[in-house]
CSV table of C-alpha atoms in Angstrom, one decimal:
chain,number,residue,atom,x,y,z
A,95,MET,CA,0.0,-0.2,0.3
A,96,ILE,CA,1.1,3.6,-0.8
A,97,ASP,CA,2.1,6.1,1.7
A,98,PHE,CA,0.6,9.1,0.6
A,99,ASP,CA,1.8,11.3,3.1
A,100,ALA,CA,5.5,10.1,2.8
A,101,ILE,CA,5.4,10.2,-0.7
A,102,TYR,CA,4.6,13.9,-0.5
A,103,ARG,CA,7.4,14.3,2.2
A,104,GLU,CA,9.7,12.9,-0.2
A,105,GLN,CA,9.0,14.1,-3.4
A,106,ALA,CA,6.7,17.8,-3.0
A,107,THR,CA,10.3,19.6,-3.2
A,108,ALA,CA,11.2,17.8,-6.7
A,109,VAL,CA,8.3,17.9,-8.2
A,110,PHE,CA,7.6,21.5,-7.5
A,111,ARG,CA,10.9,22.6,-8.4
A,112,TYR,CA,10.1,20.7,-11.9
A,113,ALA,CA,6.8,22.3,-12.6
A,114,LEU,CA,8.3,25.4,-11.8
A,115,ARG,CA,10.5,24.6,-14.9
A,116,THR,CA,8.1,23.7,-16.8
A,117,VAL,CA,5.5,26.8,-16.9
A,118,GLY,CA,7.9,29.4,-15.2
A,119,ASN,CA,5.5,30.7,-12.8
A,120,ARG,CA,5.1,29.9,-9.0
A,121,ALA,CA,1.9,30.3,-9.2
A,122,LEU,CA,0.6,27.9,-11.6
A,123,ALA,CA,3.6,25.8,-10.4
A,124,GLU,CA,2.0,25.3,-7.0
A,125,ASP,CA,-1.3,24.7,-9.0
A,126,ILE,CA,0.2,22.0,-11.0
A,127,THR,CA,2.3,20.8,-8.1
A,128,SER,CA,-1.2,20.1,-5.7
A,129,GLU,CA,-3.6,18.8,-8.8
A,130,ALA,CA,-0.5,16.2,-9.2
A,131,PHE,CA,-0.4,14.8,-5.7
A,132,LEU,CA,-4.6,15.1,-6.0
A,133,GLU,CA,-4.7,13.1,-9.1
A,134,LEU,CA,-2.2,10.6,-7.1
A,135,TYR,CA,-4.7,10.3,-4.8
A,136,ARG,CA,-7.5,9.6,-6.4
A,137,ASN,CA,-5.4,6.5,-7.9
A,138,LEU,CA,-3.9,5.5,-5.0
A,139,GLY,CA,-5.9,2.2,-4.9
A,140,SER,CA,-4.5,1.0,-8.6
A,141,MET,CA,-1.3,2.8,-8.3
A,142,GLU,CA,1.7,0.5,-8.7
A,143,ALA,CA,4.5,1.9,-6.3
A,144,GLN,CA,7.2,1.2,-8.6
A,145,ARG,CA,5.8,3.9,-11.1
A,146,LEU,CA,6.3,6.6,-8.7
A,147,PRO,CA,7.9,8.8,-8.3
A,148,ALA,CA,8.4,9.3,-12.1
A,149,TRP,CA,4.2,9.0,-12.5
A,150,LEU,CA,3.9,12.3,-10.8
A,151,PHE,CA,6.9,14.0,-13.1
A,152,THR,CA,4.5,13.0,-16.1
A,153,VAL,CA,1.2,14.3,-14.8
A,154,VAL,CA,3.5,17.5,-14.7
A,155,LYS,CA,4.9,17.7,-17.5
A,156,ASN,CA,1.3,16.6,-18.9
A,157,ARG,CA,0.0,19.5,-17.1
A,158,ALA,CA,2.5,21.8,-18.1
A,159,VAL,CA,1.9,20.8,-22.2
A,160,ASP,CA,-1.6,21.8,-21.5
A,161,HIS,CA,-0.8,25.1,-20.2
A,162,TRP,CA,1.7,26.1,-23.4
A,163,ARG,CA,-0.5,24.7,-25.4
A,164,LYS,CA,-3.5,27.2,-24.3
A,165,ASN,CA,-0.9,29.3,-25.0
A,166,ALA,CA,0.2,28.6,-28.3
A,167,VAL,CA,0.4,32.1,-29.3
A,168,GLU,CA,3.3,33.0,-27.2
A,169,LEU,CA,4.6,29.6,-28.9
A,170,ARG,CA,4.3,31.1,-32.1
A,171,TYR,CA,5.8,33.5,-31.3
A,172,ALA,CA,9.2,32.2,-30.2
A,173,GLN,CA,8.5,29.7,-33.3
A,174,GLU,CA,8.9,33.1,-35.6
A,175,LEU,CA,11.9,34.5,-33.8
A,176,ARG,CA,14.7,35.3,-35.6
A,177,ALA,CA,18.0,35.8,-33.4
A,178,PRO,CA,20.3,38.3,-35.0
A,179,GLU,CA,22.9,36.7,-37.1
A,180,VAL,CA,25.0,39.4,-36.3
A,181,ALA,CA,24.0,40.9,-32.7
A,182,PRO,CA,25.3,44.8,-32.3
A,183,ASP,CA,28.7,45.3,-30.8
A,184,ALA,CA,27.7,47.0,-28.2
A,185,GLY,CA,25.1,44.8,-27.3
A,186,ARG,CA,28.2,41.5,-27.0
A,187,ASP,CA,30.5,44.5,-24.8
A,188,VAL,CA,27.6,44.1,-21.9
A,189,GLU,CA,26.7,40.9,-22.7
A,190,ALA,CA,30.5,39.8,-22.2
A,191,TRP,CA,30.4,42.0,-19.3
A,192,LEU,CA,27.5,40.4,-17.5
A,193,LEU,CA,29.5,36.5,-18.1
A,194,GLY,CA,32.8,38.0,-16.8
A,195,GLU,CA,32.3,40.1,-13.8
A,196,PRO,CA,32.9,38.3,-10.7
A,197,SER,CA,31.4,40.4,-7.9
A,198,LEU,CA,27.7,39.2,-9.9
A,199,LYS,CA,25.9,36.4,-8.3
A,200,PRO,CA,23.4,34.3,-10.1
A,201,ILE,CA,20.8,36.3,-7.9
A,202,HIS,CA,22.4,39.8,-9.4
A,203,ARG,CA,22.7,38.5,-12.9
A,204,ALA,CA,19.0,37.5,-12.9
A,205,CYS,CA,17.4,40.2,-11.5
A,206,LEU,CA,19.6,42.4,-13.9
A,207,VAL,CA,18.4,40.4,-17.4
A,208,LEU,CA,14.7,40.1,-16.1
A,209,HIS,CA,14.8,43.4,-15.8
A,210,PHE,CA,16.3,45.5,-18.9
A,211,VAL,CA,16.6,42.9,-21.1
A,212,HIS,CA,13.0,40.8,-20.6
A,213,GLY,CA,11.3,43.9,-19.2
A,214,MET,CA,9.9,42.7,-16.3
A,215,THR,CA,9.2,45.1,-13.9
A,216,ARG,CA,10.7,44.6,-9.8
A,217,ALA,CA,7.2,43.0,-8.6
A,218,GLU,CA,7.2,40.4,-11.4
A,219,ILE,CA,10.9,39.8,-11.0
A,220,GLY,CA,10.2,39.4,-7.1
A,221,LYS,CA,7.3,37.0,-7.5
A,222,ARG,CA,9.3,34.9,-9.9
A,223,LEU,CA,12.1,34.9,-7.5
A,224,ALA,CA,10.2,34.6,-4.0
A,225,ILE,CA,11.8,37.7,-2.8
A,226,SER,CA,10.7,40.9,-2.1
A,227,GLU,CA,10.9,43.4,-4.3
A,228,VAL,CA,12.8,46.2,-2.1
A,229,ARG,CA,15.3,42.9,-2.7
A,230,VAL,CA,15.1,43.4,-6.1
A,231,LYS,CA,15.9,47.1,-6.1
A,232,GLY,CA,19.2,46.2,-3.8
A,233,HIS,CA,20.7,43.8,-6.0
A,234,LEU,CA,19.9,45.6,-9.4
A,235,GLN,CA,21.2,48.5,-7.6
A,236,TYR,CA,24.3,46.7,-6.9
A,237,ALA,CA,24.2,45.0,-10.8
A,238,LEU,CA,24.1,48.6,-12.0
A,239,GLN,CA,26.9,50.2,-9.8
A,240,LEU,CA,28.9,47.4,-11.2
A,241,LEU,CA,28.2,48.0,-14.5
A,242,ARG,CA,28.4,51.7,-13.8
A,243,LYS,CA,32.1,51.1,-12.9
A,244,ALA,CA,32.7,48.8,-15.8
A,245,TRP,CA,30.8,51.4,-18.4
A,246,GLY,CA,32.9,54.3,-17.0
A,247,CYS,CA,35.9,52.6,-18.5
A,248,LYS,CA,34.6,51.4,-21.7
A,249,ASP,CA,36.1,55.3,-23.6
A,250,THR,CA,39.6,54.4,-23.0
A,251,GLY,CA,39.8,50.6,-23.7
A,252,GLY,CA,36.4,48.4,-23.3
A,253,LEU,CA,34.5,47.7,-20.4
A,254,HIS,CA,36.5,46.6,-17.3
A,255,VAL,CA,36.3,43.6,-15.7
A,256,GLU,CA,38.4,43.7,-12.1
A,257,PRO,CA,39.0,40.0,-11.0
A,258,GLN,CA,38.2,39.3,-7.5
A,259,SER,CA,37.1,43.2,-7.4
A,260,ARG,CA,33.5,43.5,-4.7
A,261,THR,CA,33.8,46.9,-4.6
A,262,VAL,CA,31.4,48.8,-5.7
A,263,GLY,CA,31.7,52.4,-7.7
A,264,THR,CA,31.9,55.4,-5.9
A,265,CYS,CA,29.0,57.5,-6.3
A,266,ALA,CA,27.1,60.6,-5.1
A,267,LEU,CA,24.6,57.9,-3.4
A,268,GLU,CA,26.8,55.5,-2.5
A,269,GLY,CA,26.3,53.6,0.5
A,270,ILE,CA,22.3,53.7,0.7
A,271,GLY,CA,21.9,50.8,-1.7
A,272,GLY,CA,23.5,47.2,-3.3
A,273,SER,CA,23.9,44.3,-1.7
A,274,PRO,CA,26.6,41.7,-2.7
A,275,GLU,CA,24.7,38.5,-1.1
B,258,MET,CA,16.6,52.4,3.5
B,259,SER,CA,13.7,54.1,2.6
B,260,ASN,CA,12.0,54.0,-0.9
B,261,LEU,CA,12.8,56.6,-1.8
B,262,ASN,CA,16.2,56.3,-2.0
B,263,HIS,CA,16.6,53.1,-3.1
B,264,GLU,CA,14.3,55.6,-6.6
B,265,GLN,CA,16.7,58.4,-6.1
B,266,LEU,CA,19.9,55.6,-6.6
B,267,GLU,CA,18.1,53.5,-9.4
B,268,LEU,CA,17.3,56.8,-11.3
B,269,ALA,CA,20.4,58.3,-10.9
B,270,LEU,CA,22.5,54.8,-12.0
B,271,SER,CA,20.1,54.8,-14.9
B,272,ARG,CA,20.4,58.2,-15.9
B,273,GLU,CA,24.9,57.5,-16.0
B,274,LEU,CA,24.5,54.2,-17.8
B,275,VAL,CA,21.3,55.1,-20.5
B,276,GLY,CA,23.5,53.8,-23.5
B,277,ALA,CA,23.8,50.5,-22.0
B,278,LEU,CA,20.7,49.5,-20.9
B,279,SER,CA,19.3,51.0,-23.7
B,280,GLU,CA,21.4,48.1,-26.0
B,281,LEU,CA,20.0,45.8,-23.1
B,282,SER,CA,16.8,47.0,-24.1
B,283,ASP,CA,16.9,46.6,-27.6
B,284,TRP,CA,18.9,43.1,-27.3
B,285,GLY,CA,15.8,41.6,-25.4
B,286,ARG,CA,13.2,42.3,-28.0
B,287,SER,CA,14.6,39.2,-29.9
B,288,CYS,CA,14.7,37.4,-26.5
B,289,PRO,CA,11.7,34.3,-25.9
B,290,ARG,CA,10.0,35.2,-22.3
B,291,PRO,CA,11.8,33.6,-19.5
B,292,GLU,CA,9.3,30.9,-18.9
B,293,LEU,CA,9.2,29.8,-22.4
B,294,LEU,CA,13.1,29.8,-22.3
B,295,GLN,CA,12.7,27.1,-19.5
B,296,ALA,CA,10.3,24.9,-20.3
B,297,ALA,CA,12.1,24.5,-23.4
B,298,LEU,CA,14.7,23.0,-21.6
B,299,ALA,CA,12.5,21.0,-19.0
B,300,GLY,CA,11.4,19.2,-22.3
B,301,VAL,CA,8.2,20.8,-22.4
B,302,PHE,CA,7.5,21.2,-26.2
B,303,GLN,CA,8.0,18.9,-29.8
B,304,GLU,CA,11.4,19.8,-31.5
B,305,ASP,CA,10.1,21.8,-33.8
B,306,GLU,CA,8.6,23.5,-31.2
B,307,MET,CA,11.6,24.8,-29.3
B,308,TRP,CA,14.4,24.8,-32.3
B,309,GLU,CA,14.3,28.3,-32.6
B,310,ILE,CA,14.5,28.8,-28.8
B,311,LYS,CA,17.3,26.5,-28.8
B,312,ARG,CA,19.2,28.5,-31.1
B,313,HIS,CA,18.2,31.1,-29.3
B,314,LEU,CA,19.9,30.4,-26.7
B,315,SER,CA,22.8,29.1,-28.7
B,316,ARG,CA,23.9,32.8,-29.6
B,317,CYS,CA,22.0,34.9,-26.7
B,318,GLY,CA,24.7,34.8,-24.0
B,319,PHE,CA,21.9,36.8,-21.8
B,320,CYS,CA,19.1,34.2,-22.1
B,321,ASN,CA,21.8,31.7,-21.8
B,322,SER,CA,23.3,32.9,-18.6
B,323,LEU,CA,19.3,33.5,-17.1
B,324,VAL,CA,18.2,30.1,-17.1
B,325,ILE,CA,21.2,28.8,-15.9
B,326,ASP,CA,21.3,31.4,-13.0
B,327,LEU,CA,17.2,30.6,-12.5
B,328,GLU,CA,18.1,27.1,-12.1
B,329,GLN,CA,20.8,27.4,-9.9
B,330,LEU,CA,18.1,29.8,-7.5
B,331,ASP,CA,15.2,27.9,-7.6
B,332,ASP,CA,17.1,24.7,-6.4
B,333,ASP,CA,18.9,27.0,-3.6
B,334,ASP,CA,15.5,28.3,-2.7
B,335,LEU,CA,14.0,25.8,-0.3
B,336,HIS,CA,10.3,27.0,-1.3
B,337,ASP,CA,9.0,26.9,2.1
B,338,ILE,CA,6.2,28.8,1.4
B,339,SER,CA,4.8,27.4,-1.9
B,340,LEU,CA,5.1,23.8,-0.5
B,341,LEU,CA,2.8,25.4,2.6
B,342,ARG,CA,0.6,26.7,-0.2
B,343,VAL,CA,0.8,23.3,-2.3
B,344,ARG,CA,0.1,21.0,1.1
B,345,SER,CA,-2.9,23.4,1.9
B,346,ARG,CA,-4.6,23.2,-1.5
B,347,ILE,CA,-4.2,19.3,-1.3
B,348,ASP,CA,-5.6,19.0,1.9
B,349,ALA,CA,-8.7,21.5,1.0
B,350,GLY,CA,-9.1,18.8,-2.1
B,351,LEU,CA,-8.6,15.6,0.4
B,352,ALA,CA,-11.1,17.2,2.5
B,353,THR,CA,-13.8,17.4,-0.5
B,354,GLN,CA,-13.4,13.6,-1.8
């Protein structure tokens, strides 16, 4: 006999993580995860233990496929995307800085890219990353200060990345923002 | 730290970096939404549906680093609040069955 609560304790985190990746939306991932476990509960009587946890992940994937089918317009848009054959050189400078700046952590890079490349608001980023809007602001400011420091050197030989440097640039408002966490 | 100070600092930095930031937003016009990028890598789409997304990821350092960072951040996050909500929905669902 399958112990529903034990399966939940063992698999809930992994199933939720997978759901989050398949839909990229925390609220929807919560819905899909709870639906998958309720579906399991309804099928407990006929479920073979060896089919778990794969069965749960399949349910999540199928729900995600349904979600994206309902959002077919976005899919078509993605299919019609044509990445530029040659990206603008200036964009490549910032891209190289972003990938090479050792003081940027994943949270800083993610906030910067979600806000300035993908145009997400700070509230949307906070919701996606499960952090407060104030923390999003702090991470953005830290990243911007590093970019400012590098960008200031652009006219004197390209964007500048200082290995191991964790010092933010000096500015009139230094000290109020930026969190290197 | 007040919100006003946050706003002032971000505004001051944004003004100084207007060139760099406009390049980022220009670049982003050809980028699929982050949810699509992650879903494609999670294997949700058919091969023909995700061909362009994978092609984009192979050429766009911003999106490529974003999906890697999001995956790491999601793994680091314990999802406590989300899992509490999931559990309460399950309990509510079970109560009706």
